[in-house]
Amino acid sequence: MAVKIGRNDPCWCGSGQKYKKCHEAFDEKLTLLEQKGHPVLEHRLYKTPAQIEKIKESCQINMAVLDYVGEHIKAGVTTQQIDDWVHEMTVRQGGIPAPLHFQGYPKSVCTSINEVVCHGIPSDQEVLKEGDIINVDVSTIYNGYFSDSSRMYCIGQVSPEKEALVRCVKECVEKGVAEVKPWTPIGNMGAAVHEHAMAGGYSVVRSIGGHGVGLEFHEDPWVSYTSERGSGVIMAPGMIFTIEPMVNMGSEDIWTDEKDGWTVRTSDGLPSAQWEVMVLVTETGCEVLCW
Ligand code: MF3
Ligand code: CO
C-alpha cells in the first residue's frame, strides 16, 4: 500500500470525513500486518457504508429468488423451469440475473444436480427426480451492485449418504463464517471449512474457489476452502466475499465438459454439494449478507 494522505484531507473512502477520523487507524493496522508479510487488498475493494447498503438491496432480491425456488422445486420440474423462475422473479424485482451472458454463459442460473459440482446449465431435457440433490446458484445485479448465493435442495426422499453430505457442507459454511473476523488471515476460514469436510470423510474441490463480490460479480481475492491457517489476505472491515465450498463424497478430482464449456463434474461420478453465502467483514466479526 502506498498511502500518502494528509490527516486532515478527505478520506480515500469517499465518506467526506477527514482521514484521521475515518480510515487512518484502519490503514495503520493494515500496514503493520502487511509489513509482517500478509497480503492485503486494494483500498477500492473495502466497501463504504453507502456501497454496503446498495449491495444489501441486491442481496434481498437474490434471497427472495432462492426462497421462491425453494417453495416450488420438486420432482418433475425441469432445470429450464428453474431458470425461467429465476429470470422472472429477478426481473420482476428490478434486477438482472448476473450469470446471463456472463463470459458467454447462456442461462440465468446454475443448476447442478448430484455429481455435477457447479455451473450446470439449465435444460428442458433435464427433469428433477425423487432422490436428486441440486444446487441452485443465483446471482443478481441491482442498480449495478452484485449479490451471489446458492442453496441445496433435496428432491423428495434422498439417500442418507446424500443427506449427510448436504448437511455437512452447510456446517462447513457455518464453520467458515465463525472464522471471519477483522485483522486475521482469510486462510483461517478456508482451513475451518476444509477440516470440517475432512472430519466427515469428504474432500473439498481445490481448483474452483470463491471470490470478492459487490461492485463486480467476481473481485479479488480468490478464496480457497483448503487453505492453511495464517495464510491469505487479511480480512478487514468492509471486505465482502463468498464462502462457497464444493464438497465431494469421493475424490476431489473434477473435470469440465468440453461440449458446453461449463458443466463441472466429479471424476468418480460421486455426488458433490455446495452452499454459498456472502459475508461482510465488520469491526467486530462478520455479517452474513446473503444466503
Ligand atoms: N455463481 C457462480 C459463483 O458462485 C458463478 C457462476 S458463473 C456463471 O461464483 F457464468 F456460470 F454463471
Ligand atoms: Co460465487
PDB file of C-alpha atoms and ligand atoms in Angstrom:
ATOM      1  CA  MET A   1       0.000   0.000   0.000  1.00  0.00           C
ATOM      2  CA  ALA A   2       1.185   3.481  -0.792  1.00  0.00           C
ATOM      3  CA  VAL A   3      -0.944   5.734   1.343  1.00  0.00           C
ATOM      4  CA  LYS A   4       0.122   9.365   1.064  1.00  0.00           C
ATOM      5  CA  ILE A   5      -2.732  11.295   2.502  1.00  0.00           C
ATOM      6  CA  GLY A   6      -2.821  14.178   4.978  1.00  0.00           C
ATOM      7  CA  ARG A   7      -4.587  13.589   8.296  1.00  0.00           C
ATOM      8  CA  ASN A   8      -6.936  16.469   7.604  1.00  0.00           C
ATOM      9  CA  ASP A   9      -7.518  15.523   3.963  1.00  0.00           C
ATOM     10  CA  PRO A  10     -10.789  13.855   2.977  1.00  0.00           C
ATOM     11  CA  CYS A  11     -10.640  10.080   3.471  1.00  0.00           C
ATOM     12  CA  TRP A  12      -9.960   7.864   0.455  1.00  0.00           C
ATOM     13  CA  CYS A  13     -13.239   6.020   1.029  1.00  0.00           C
ATOM     14  CA  GLY A  14     -15.355   8.961  -0.101  1.00  0.00           C
ATOM     15  CA  SER A  15     -17.150   9.379   3.233  1.00  0.00           C
ATOM     16  CA  GLY A  16     -16.374  13.112   3.204  1.00  0.00           C
ATOM     17  CA  GLN A  17     -14.848  12.808   6.686  1.00  0.00           C
ATOM     18  CA  LYS A  18     -11.278  13.782   7.499  1.00  0.00           C
ATOM     19  CA  TYR A  19      -8.837  10.909   7.016  1.00  0.00           C
ATOM     20  CA  LYS A  20      -7.780  10.987  10.696  1.00  0.00           C
ATOM     21  CA  LYS A  21     -11.408  10.490  11.778  1.00  0.00           C
ATOM     22  CA  CYS A  22     -12.140   7.855   9.156  1.00  0.00           C
ATOM     23  CA  HIS A  23      -9.716   5.227   7.784  1.00  0.00           C
ATOM     24  CA  GLU A  24      -6.396   6.351   9.309  1.00  0.00           C
ATOM     25  CA  ALA A  25      -6.400   3.761  12.100  1.00  0.00           C
ATOM     26  CA  PHE A  26      -7.605   1.168   9.569  1.00  0.00           C
ATOM     27  CA  ASP A  27      -4.612   1.877   7.322  1.00  0.00           C
ATOM     28  CA  GLU A  28      -2.196   1.769  10.242  1.00  0.00           C
ATOM     29  CA  LYS A  29      -3.398  -1.687  11.296  1.00  0.00           C
ATOM     30  CA  LEU A  30      -3.348  -2.984   7.763  1.00  0.00           C
ATOM     31  CA  THR A  31       0.124  -1.576   7.054  1.00  0.00           C
ATOM     32  CA  LEU A  32       1.525  -3.254  10.156  1.00  0.00           C
ATOM     33  CA  LEU A  33       0.116  -6.599   9.057  1.00  0.00           C
ATOM     34  CA  GLU A  34       1.390  -6.049   5.533  1.00  0.00           C
ATOM     35  CA  GLN A  35       4.870  -5.372   6.905  1.00  0.00           C
ATOM     36  CA  LYS A  36       4.670  -8.727   8.670  1.00  0.00           C
ATOM     37  CA  GLY A  37       4.207 -10.340   5.262  1.00  0.00           C
ATOM     38  CA  HIS A  38       0.430 -10.705   4.996  1.00  0.00           C
ATOM     39  CA  PRO A  39      -1.168  -9.799   1.664  1.00  0.00           C
ATOM     40  CA  VAL A  40      -3.861  -7.095   1.779  1.00  0.00           C
ATOM     41  CA  LEU A  41      -6.470  -5.894  -0.698  1.00  0.00           C
ATOM     42  CA  GLU A  42      -6.590  -2.665  -2.673  1.00  0.00           C
ATOM     43  CA  HIS A  43      -8.495   0.153  -0.983  1.00  0.00           C
ATOM     44  CA  ARG A  44     -11.287   0.183  -3.552  1.00  0.00           C
ATOM     45  CA  LEU A  45     -12.281  -3.366  -2.506  1.00  0.00           C
ATOM     46  CA  TYR A  46     -13.196  -2.259   1.034  1.00  0.00           C
ATOM     47  CA  LYS A  47     -16.801  -1.251   0.670  1.00  0.00           C
ATOM     48  CA  THR A  48     -18.103   2.001   2.131  1.00  0.00           C
ATOM     49  CA  PRO A  49     -21.317   2.132   4.182  1.00  0.00           C
ATOM     50  CA  ALA A  50     -23.134   3.607   1.157  1.00  0.00           C
ATOM     51  CA  GLN A  51     -21.951   0.773  -1.096  1.00  0.00           C
ATOM     52  CA  ILE A  52     -22.854  -1.826   1.530  1.00  0.00           C
ATOM     53  CA  GLU A  53     -26.415  -0.505   1.642  1.00  0.00           C
ATOM     54  CA  LYS A  54     -26.693  -0.908  -2.146  1.00  0.00           C
ATOM     55  CA  ILE A  55     -25.179  -4.384  -2.077  1.00  0.00           C
ATOM     56  CA  LYS A  56     -27.656  -5.401   0.635  1.00  0.00           C
ATOM     57  CA  GLU A  57     -30.547  -4.364  -1.620  1.00  0.00           C
ATOM     58  CA  SER A  58     -29.177  -6.674  -4.296  1.00  0.00           C
ATOM     59  CA  CYS A  59     -28.880  -9.464  -1.697  1.00  0.00           C
ATOM     60  CA  GLN A  60     -32.537  -9.064  -0.730  1.00  0.00           C
ATOM     61  CA  ILE A  61     -33.570  -9.817  -4.293  1.00  0.00           C
ATOM     62  CA  ASN A  62     -31.179 -12.750  -4.559  1.00  0.00           C
ATOM     63  CA  MET A  63     -32.560 -14.332  -1.383  1.00  0.00           C
ATOM     64  CA  ALA A  64     -36.173 -13.770  -2.419  1.00  0.00           C
ATOM     65  CA  VAL A  65     -35.436 -15.591  -5.687  1.00  0.00           C
ATOM     66  CA  LEU A  66     -33.935 -18.537  -3.817  1.00  0.00           C
ATOM     67  CA  ASP A  67     -36.914 -18.565  -1.427  1.00  0.00           C
ATOM     68  CA  TYR A  68     -39.207 -18.790  -4.442  1.00  0.00           C
ATOM     69  CA  VAL A  69     -37.191 -21.679  -5.882  1.00  0.00           C
ATOM     70  CA  GLY A  70     -37.385 -23.466  -2.529  1.00  0.00           C
ATOM     71  CA  GLU A  71     -41.150 -23.149  -2.433  1.00  0.00           C
ATOM     72  CA  HIS A  72     -41.678 -24.578  -5.917  1.00  0.00           C
ATOM     73  CA  ILE A  73     -38.907 -27.069  -6.606  1.00  0.00           C
ATOM     74  CA  LYS A  74     -39.987 -30.710  -6.718  1.00  0.00           C
ATOM     75  CA  ALA A  75     -39.719 -33.915  -8.721  1.00  0.00           C
ATOM     76  CA  GLY A  76     -40.917 -33.451 -12.317  1.00  0.00           C
ATOM     77  CA  VAL A  77     -39.674 -29.873 -12.622  1.00  0.00           C
ATOM     78  CA  THR A  78     -37.062 -29.259 -15.347  1.00  0.00           C
ATOM     79  CA  THR A  79     -33.978 -27.178 -14.716  1.00  0.00           C
ATOM     80  CA  GLN A  80     -35.196 -24.911 -17.539  1.00  0.00           C
ATOM     81  CA  GLN A  81     -38.267 -24.166 -15.423  1.00  0.00           C
ATOM     82  CA  ILE A  82     -35.977 -23.161 -12.566  1.00  0.00           C
ATOM     83  CA  ASP A  83     -34.167 -20.868 -14.997  1.00  0.00           C
ATOM     84  CA  ASP A  84     -37.492 -19.333 -16.023  1.00  0.00           C
ATOM     85  CA  TRP A  85     -38.465 -18.741 -12.372  1.00  0.00           C
ATOM     86  CA  VAL A  86     -35.116 -17.148 -11.571  1.00  0.00           C
ATOM     87  CA  HIS A  87     -35.240 -14.877 -14.597  1.00  0.00           C
ATOM     88  CA  GLU A  88     -38.841 -13.863 -13.985  1.00  0.00           C
ATOM     89  CA  MET A  89     -38.506 -13.284 -10.232  1.00  0.00           C
ATOM     90  CA  THR A  90     -35.250 -11.339 -10.635  1.00  0.00           C
ATOM     91  CA  VAL A  91     -36.557  -9.061 -13.374  1.00  0.00           C
ATOM     92  CA  ARG A  92     -39.867  -8.551 -11.572  1.00  0.00           C
ATOM     93  CA  GLN A  93     -37.918  -7.119  -8.622  1.00  0.00           C
ATOM     94  CA  GLY A  94     -35.928  -4.796 -10.872  1.00  0.00           C
ATOM     95  CA  GLY A  95     -32.785  -6.914 -11.014  1.00  0.00           C
ATOM     96  CA  ILE A  96     -30.743  -8.573 -13.748  1.00  0.00           C
ATOM     97  CA  PRO A  97     -29.575 -12.201 -13.465  1.00  0.00           C
ATOM     98  CA  ALA A  98     -25.781 -11.826 -13.325  1.00  0.00           C
ATOM     99  CA  PRO A  99     -24.954 -15.185 -14.973  1.00  0.00           C
ATOM    100  CA  LEU A 100     -26.888 -14.406 -18.185  1.00  0.00           C
ATOM    101  CA  HIS A 101     -24.284 -13.732 -20.915  1.00  0.00           C
ATOM    102  CA  PHE A 102     -21.506 -13.671 -18.282  1.00  0.00           C
ATOM    103  CA  GLN A 103     -18.453 -14.835 -20.265  1.00  0.00           C
ATOM    104  CA  GLY A 104     -20.886 -16.390 -22.714  1.00  0.00           C
ATOM    105  CA  TYR A 105     -22.909 -18.313 -20.121  1.00  0.00           C
ATOM    106  CA  PRO A 106     -26.282 -18.953 -21.795  1.00  0.00           C
ATOM    107  CA  LYS A 107     -28.736 -19.012 -18.840  1.00  0.00           C
ATOM    108  CA  SER A 108     -29.794 -17.011 -15.777  1.00  0.00           C
ATOM    109  CA  VAL A 109     -28.847 -19.520 -13.076  1.00  0.00           C
ATOM    110  CA  CYS A 110     -26.606 -22.531 -12.478  1.00  0.00           C
ATOM    111  CA  THR A 111     -28.358 -25.797 -11.600  1.00  0.00           C
ATOM    112  CA  SER A 112     -26.001 -28.568 -10.504  1.00  0.00           C
ATOM    113  CA  ILE A 113     -27.517 -31.992  -9.842  1.00  0.00           C
ATOM    114  CA  ASN A 114     -25.854 -34.902  -7.974  1.00  0.00           C
ATOM    115  CA  GLU A 115     -22.350 -35.449  -9.460  1.00  0.00           C
ATOM    116  CA  VAL A 116     -22.370 -32.010 -11.094  1.00  0.00           C
ATOM    117  CA  VAL A 117     -20.048 -29.900  -8.955  1.00  0.00           C
ATOM    118  CA  CYS A 118     -21.053 -26.463 -10.273  1.00  0.00           C
ATOM    119  CA  HIS A 119     -22.025 -24.435 -13.366  1.00  0.00           C
ATOM    120  CA  GLY A 120     -24.680 -26.891 -14.517  1.00  0.00           C
ATOM    121  CA  ILE A 121     -26.641 -25.299 -17.388  1.00  0.00           C
ATOM    122  CA  PRO A 122     -30.441 -25.449 -17.151  1.00  0.00           C
ATOM    123  CA  SER A 123     -32.121 -27.535 -19.851  1.00  0.00           C
ATOM    124  CA  ASP A 124     -35.662 -28.518 -20.747  1.00  0.00           C
ATOM    125  CA  GLN A 125     -34.314 -32.057 -21.193  1.00  0.00           C
ATOM    126  CA  GLU A 126     -33.274 -32.320 -17.564  1.00  0.00           C
ATOM    127  CA  VAL A 127     -36.062 -33.385 -15.201  1.00  0.00           C
ATOM    128  CA  LEU A 128     -35.645 -33.495 -11.421  1.00  0.00           C
ATOM    129  CA  LYS A 129     -36.453 -36.847  -9.872  1.00  0.00           C
ATOM    130  CA  GLU A 130     -37.001 -38.177  -6.375  1.00  0.00           C
ATOM    131  CA  GLY A 131     -33.636 -38.705  -4.649  1.00  0.00           C
ATOM    132  CA  ASP A 132     -31.744 -35.959  -6.512  1.00  0.00           C
ATOM    133  CA  ILE A 133     -29.773 -33.281  -4.725  1.00  0.00           C
ATOM    134  CA  ILE A 134     -29.415 -29.990  -6.566  1.00  0.00           C
ATOM    135  CA  ASN A 135     -27.529 -26.770  -6.030  1.00  0.00           C
ATOM    136  CA  VAL A 136     -29.252 -23.667  -7.376  1.00  0.00           C
ATOM    137  CA  ASP A 137     -26.753 -20.798  -7.668  1.00  0.00           C
ATOM    138  CA  VAL A 138     -28.371 -17.385  -8.056  1.00  0.00           C
ATOM    139  CA  SER A 139     -26.587 -14.088  -8.670  1.00  0.00           C
ATOM    140  CA  THR A 140     -28.213 -10.695  -9.095  1.00  0.00           C
ATOM    141  CA  ILE A 141     -27.241  -7.256 -10.376  1.00  0.00           C
ATOM    142  CA  TYR A 142     -29.354  -4.476  -8.861  1.00  0.00           C
ATOM    143  CA  ASN A 143     -28.561  -0.817  -9.588  1.00  0.00           C
ATOM    144  CA  GLY A 144     -25.108  -2.021 -10.621  1.00  0.00           C
ATOM    145  CA  TYR A 145     -24.402  -3.900  -7.372  1.00  0.00           C
ATOM    146  CA  PHE A 146     -23.833  -7.670  -7.253  1.00  0.00           C
ATOM    147  CA  SER A 147     -25.038 -10.439  -4.972  1.00  0.00           C
ATOM    148  CA  ASP A 148     -24.383 -14.160  -5.146  1.00  0.00           C
ATOM    149  CA  SER A 149     -25.593 -17.112  -3.071  1.00  0.00           C
ATOM    150  CA  SER A 150     -26.634 -20.701  -3.570  1.00  0.00           C
ATOM    151  CA  ARG A 151     -28.602 -23.355  -1.738  1.00  0.00           C
ATOM    152  CA  MET A 152     -29.022 -27.107  -1.906  1.00  0.00           C
ATOM    153  CA  TYR A 153     -32.423 -28.703  -2.325  1.00  0.00           C
ATOM    154  CA  CYS A 154     -33.207 -32.349  -1.673  1.00  0.00           C
ATOM    155  CA  ILE A 155     -35.861 -33.698  -4.032  1.00  0.00           C
ATOM    156  CA  GLY A 156     -38.257 -35.886  -2.090  1.00  0.00           C
ATOM    157  CA  GLN A 157     -36.622 -38.671  -0.132  1.00  0.00           C
ATOM    158  CA  VAL A 158     -32.860 -38.740  -0.754  1.00  0.00           C
ATOM    159  CA  SER A 159     -30.390 -41.392   0.422  1.00  0.00           C
ATOM    160  CA  PRO A 160     -28.934 -40.987   3.925  1.00  0.00           C
ATOM    161  CA  GLU A 161     -25.493 -40.595   2.293  1.00  0.00           C
ATOM    162  CA  LYS A 162     -26.585 -37.651   0.159  1.00  0.00           C
ATOM    163  CA  GLU A 163     -28.468 -36.105   3.063  1.00  0.00           C
ATOM    164  CA  ALA A 164     -25.359 -36.308   5.248  1.00  0.00           C
ATOM    165  CA  LEU A 165     -23.239 -34.679   2.518  1.00  0.00           C
ATOM    166  CA  VAL A 166     -25.686 -31.805   2.108  1.00  0.00           C
ATOM    167  CA  ARG A 167     -25.808 -31.273   5.889  1.00  0.00           C
ATOM    168  CA  CYS A 168     -22.026 -31.389   6.211  1.00  0.00           C
ATOM    169  CA  VAL A 169     -21.452 -28.728   3.549  1.00  0.00           C
ATOM    170  CA  LYS A 170     -23.909 -26.426   5.280  1.00  0.00           C
ATOM    171  CA  GLU A 171     -21.989 -26.932   8.520  1.00  0.00           C
ATOM    172  CA  CYS A 172     -18.731 -26.268   6.652  1.00  0.00           C
ATOM    173  CA  VAL A 173     -20.069 -22.854   5.646  1.00  0.00           C
ATOM    174  CA  GLU A 174     -21.073 -22.155   9.253  1.00  0.00           C
ATOM    175  CA  LYS A 175     -17.599 -23.153  10.482  1.00  0.00           C
ATOM    176  CA  GLY A 176     -16.118 -20.813   7.879  1.00  0.00           C
ATOM    177  CA  VAL A 177     -18.388 -17.930   8.859  1.00  0.00           C
ATOM    178  CA  ALA A 178     -17.319 -18.358  12.502  1.00  0.00           C
ATOM    179  CA  GLU A 179     -13.701 -17.659  11.430  1.00  0.00           C
ATOM    180  CA  VAL A 180     -14.474 -14.360   9.704  1.00  0.00           C
ATOM    181  CA  LYS A 181     -13.008 -11.688  11.987  1.00  0.00           C
ATOM    182  CA  PRO A 182     -11.145  -8.481  11.124  1.00  0.00           C
ATOM    183  CA  TRP A 183      -7.340  -8.358  11.146  1.00  0.00           C
ATOM    184  CA  THR A 184      -6.992 -12.130  10.697  1.00  0.00           C
ATOM    185  CA  PRO A 185      -5.980 -14.010   7.523  1.00  0.00           C
ATOM    186  CA  ILE A 186      -8.699 -15.461   5.312  1.00  0.00           C
ATOM    187  CA  GLY A 187      -6.826 -18.779   5.275  1.00  0.00           C
ATOM    188  CA  ASN A 188      -8.223 -19.456   8.759  1.00  0.00           C
ATOM    189  CA  MET A 189     -11.710 -19.508   7.277  1.00  0.00           C
ATOM    190  CA  GLY A 190     -10.783 -21.923   4.471  1.00  0.00           C
ATOM    191  CA  ALA A 191      -8.935 -24.179   6.890  1.00  0.00           C
ATOM    192  CA  ALA A 192     -12.019 -24.428   9.130  1.00  0.00           C
ATOM    193  CA  VAL A 193     -14.144 -25.392   6.118  1.00  0.00           C
ATOM    194  CA  HIS A 194     -11.630 -27.995   4.987  1.00  0.00           C
ATOM    195  CA  GLU A 195     -11.206 -29.529   8.444  1.00  0.00           C
ATOM    196  CA  HIS A 196     -14.936 -29.996   8.881  1.00  0.00           C
ATOM    197  CA  ALA A 197     -15.353 -31.586   5.461  1.00  0.00           C
ATOM    198  CA  MET A 198     -12.446 -33.980   6.085  1.00  0.00           C
ATOM    199  CA  ALA A 199     -13.862 -34.898   9.502  1.00  0.00           C
ATOM    200  CA  GLY A 200     -16.992 -36.012   7.649  1.00  0.00           C
ATOM    201  CA  GLY A 201     -14.867 -38.162   5.329  1.00  0.00           C
ATOM    202  CA  TYR A 202     -15.310 -35.846   2.342  1.00  0.00           C
ATOM    203  CA  SER A 203     -12.981 -33.934   0.021  1.00  0.00           C
ATOM    204  CA  VAL A 204     -13.048 -30.261  -0.958  1.00  0.00           C
ATOM    205  CA  VAL A 205     -12.588 -29.062  -4.533  1.00  0.00           C
ATOM    206  CA  ARG A 206      -9.297 -27.128  -4.788  1.00  0.00           C
ATOM    207  CA  SER A 207      -9.223 -25.615  -8.243  1.00  0.00           C
ATOM    208  CA  ILE A 208     -12.507 -23.678  -8.046  1.00  0.00           C
ATOM    209  CA  GLY A 209     -12.932 -21.175  -5.240  1.00  0.00           C
ATOM    210  CA  GLY A 210     -14.934 -18.238  -4.005  1.00  0.00           C
ATOM    211  CA  HIS A 211     -14.373 -14.556  -4.604  1.00  0.00           C
ATOM    212  CA  GLY A 212     -14.828 -10.997  -3.522  1.00  0.00           C
ATOM    213  CA  VAL A 213     -18.162  -9.597  -4.731  1.00  0.00           C
ATOM    214  CA  GLY A 214     -20.258  -6.433  -4.664  1.00  0.00           C
ATOM    215  CA  LEU A 215     -19.009  -3.872  -7.162  1.00  0.00           C
ATOM    216  CA  GLU A 216     -18.299  -6.686  -9.642  1.00  0.00           C
ATOM    217  CA  PHE A 217     -19.510 -10.279  -9.951  1.00  0.00           C
ATOM    218  CA  HIS A 218     -16.046 -11.647  -9.193  1.00  0.00           C
ATOM    219  CA  GLU A 219     -13.479  -9.483  -7.412  1.00  0.00           C
ATOM    220  CA  ASP A 220     -10.267 -10.181  -5.551  1.00  0.00           C
ATOM    221  CA  PRO A 221      -9.483 -12.138  -3.517  1.00  0.00           C
ATOM    222  CA  TRP A 222      -9.793 -15.612  -4.963  1.00  0.00           C
ATOM    223  CA  VAL A 223     -10.954 -17.681  -1.978  1.00  0.00           C
ATOM    224  CA  SER A 224      -9.758 -21.210  -1.209  1.00  0.00           C
ATOM    225  CA  TYR A 225     -11.537 -23.663   1.080  1.00  0.00           C
ATOM    226  CA  THR A 226      -8.475 -25.850   1.515  1.00  0.00           C
ATOM    227  CA  SER A 227      -6.192 -23.101   2.802  1.00  0.00           C
ATOM    228  CA  GLU A 228      -3.688 -23.138   5.658  1.00  0.00           C
ATOM    229  CA  ARG A 229      -4.276 -21.178   8.857  1.00  0.00           C
ATOM    230  CA  GLY A 230      -2.285 -17.960   8.848  1.00  0.00           C
ATOM    231  CA  SER A 231      -2.225 -17.705   5.041  1.00  0.00           C
ATOM    232  CA  GLY A 232      -4.012 -15.452   2.578  1.00  0.00           C
ATOM    233  CA  VAL A 233      -5.206 -11.857   2.583  1.00  0.00           C
ATOM    234  CA  ILE A 234      -6.058 -10.075   5.797  1.00  0.00           C
ATOM    235  CA  MET A 235      -9.786  -9.726   6.403  1.00  0.00           C
ATOM    236  CA  ALA A 236     -10.591  -6.103   7.241  1.00  0.00           C
ATOM    237  CA  PRO A 237     -13.849  -4.204   7.803  1.00  0.00           C
ATOM    238  CA  GLY A 238     -15.694  -3.503   4.555  1.00  0.00           C
ATOM    239  CA  MET A 239     -14.415  -6.575   2.752  1.00  0.00           C
ATOM    240  CA  ILE A 240     -17.154  -8.719   1.167  1.00  0.00           C
ATOM    241  CA  PHE A 241     -16.575 -12.217  -0.173  1.00  0.00           C
ATOM    242  CA  THR A 242     -18.284 -15.553  -0.715  1.00  0.00           C
ATOM    243  CA  ILE A 243     -17.986 -18.741   1.296  1.00  0.00           C
ATOM    244  CA  GLU A 244     -18.993 -21.403  -1.226  1.00  0.00           C
ATOM    245  CA  PRO A 245     -17.145 -24.686  -0.783  1.00  0.00           C
ATOM    246  CA  MET A 246     -17.793 -27.554  -3.162  1.00  0.00           C
ATOM    247  CA  VAL A 247     -17.578 -30.763  -1.136  1.00  0.00           C
ATOM    248  CA  ASN A 248     -17.357 -34.185  -2.787  1.00  0.00           C
ATOM    249  CA  MET A 249     -18.457 -37.512  -1.382  1.00  0.00           C
ATOM    250  CA  GLY A 250     -15.449 -39.182  -3.030  1.00  0.00           C
ATOM    251  CA  SER A 251     -12.350 -37.768  -4.673  1.00  0.00           C
ATOM    252  CA  GLU A 252     -11.736 -34.048  -5.089  1.00  0.00           C
ATOM    253  CA  ASP A 253     -10.938 -34.581  -8.787  1.00  0.00           C
ATOM    254  CA  ILE A 254     -13.205 -32.823 -11.253  1.00  0.00           C
ATOM    255  CA  TRP A 255     -13.459 -32.234 -14.996  1.00  0.00           C
ATOM    256  CA  THR A 256     -15.186 -29.643 -17.180  1.00  0.00           C
ATOM    257  CA  ASP A 257     -17.471 -30.746 -20.004  1.00  0.00           C
ATOM    258  CA  GLU A 258     -15.873 -29.678 -23.281  1.00  0.00           C
ATOM    259  CA  LYS A 259     -19.163 -29.807 -25.154  1.00  0.00           C
ATOM    260  CA  ASP A 260     -20.785 -26.960 -23.246  1.00  0.00           C
ATOM    261  CA  GLY A 261     -17.627 -25.431 -21.759  1.00  0.00           C
ATOM    262  CA  TRP A 262     -19.234 -25.027 -18.329  1.00  0.00           C
ATOM    263  CA  THR A 263     -20.567 -28.112 -16.572  1.00  0.00           C
ATOM    264  CA  VAL A 264     -18.109 -29.329 -13.920  1.00  0.00           C
ATOM    265  CA  ARG A 265     -18.458 -32.939 -12.752  1.00  0.00           C
ATOM    266  CA  THR A 266     -16.735 -35.192 -10.239  1.00  0.00           C
ATOM    267  CA  SER A 267     -14.263 -37.572 -11.888  1.00  0.00           C
ATOM    268  CA  ASP A 268     -15.560 -40.552  -9.915  1.00  0.00           C
ATOM    269  CA  GLY A 269     -19.219 -39.739 -10.594  1.00  0.00           C
ATOM    270  CA  LEU A 270     -20.000 -39.490  -6.860  1.00  0.00           C
ATOM    271  CA  PRO A 271     -22.212 -36.666  -5.585  1.00  0.00           C
ATOM    272  CA  SER A 272     -20.981 -33.166  -4.803  1.00  0.00           C
ATOM    273  CA  ALA A 273     -22.731 -30.456  -2.801  1.00  0.00           C
ATOM    274  CA  GLN A 274     -22.285 -26.719  -2.294  1.00  0.00           C
ATOM    275  CA  TRP A 275     -23.819 -23.906  -0.294  1.00  0.00           C
ATOM    276  CA  GLU A 276     -22.857 -20.292  -0.845  1.00  0.00           C
ATOM    277  CA  VAL A 277     -23.177 -17.247   1.367  1.00  0.00           C
ATOM    278  CA  MET A 278     -21.839 -13.697   1.085  1.00  0.00           C
ATOM    279  CA  VAL A 279     -20.145 -12.265   4.160  1.00  0.00           C
ATOM    280  CA  LEU A 280     -19.184  -8.726   5.148  1.00  0.00           C
ATOM    281  CA  VAL A 281     -16.235  -8.293   7.499  1.00  0.00           C
ATOM    282  CA  THR A 282     -17.251  -5.863  10.273  1.00  0.00           C
ATOM    283  CA  GLU A 283     -15.341  -4.113  13.096  1.00  0.00           C
ATOM    284  CA  THR A 284     -16.171  -6.956  15.458  1.00  0.00           C
ATOM    285  CA  GLY A 285     -16.674 -10.045  13.300  1.00  0.00           C
ATOM    286  CA  CYS A 286     -18.884 -10.540  10.321  1.00  0.00           C
ATOM    287  CA  GLU A 287     -22.368 -10.157   8.941  1.00  0.00           C
ATOM    288  CA  VAL A 288     -23.856 -12.703   6.542  1.00  0.00           C
ATOM    289  CA  LEU A 289     -25.415 -10.532   3.823  1.00  0.00           C
ATOM    290  CA  CYS A 290     -26.804 -13.187   1.520  1.00  0.00           C
ATOM    291  CA  TRP A 291     -27.592 -16.890   1.894  1.00  0.00           C
TER     292      TRP A 291
HETATM  293  N1  MF3 B   1     -22.483 -18.046  -9.264  1.00  0.00           N
HETATM  294  C1  MF3 B   1     -21.190 -18.608  -9.515  1.00  0.00           C
HETATM  295  C2  MF3 B   1     -20.302 -18.230  -8.364  1.00  0.00           C
HETATM  296  O1  MF3 B   1     -20.641 -18.508  -7.295  1.00  0.00           O
HETATM  297  C3  MF3 B   1     -20.633 -18.100 -10.802  1.00  0.00           C
HETATM  298  C4  MF3 B   1     -21.273 -18.679 -11.942  1.00  0.00           C
HETATM  299  S1  MF3 B   1     -20.583 -18.038 -13.357  1.00  0.00           S
HETATM  300  C5  MF3 B   1     -21.762 -18.451 -14.478  1.00  0.00           C
HETATM  301  O2  MF3 B   1     -19.285 -17.620  -8.484  1.00  0.00           O
HETATM  302  F1  MF3 B   1     -21.481 -17.823 -15.549  1.00  0.00           F
HETATM  303  F2  MF3 B   1     -21.724 -19.751 -14.635  1.00  0.00           F
HETATM  304  F3  MF3 B   1     -22.904 -18.092 -14.025  1.00  0.00           F
HETATM  305 CO    CO B   2     -19.917 -17.140  -6.082  1.00  0.00          CO
END
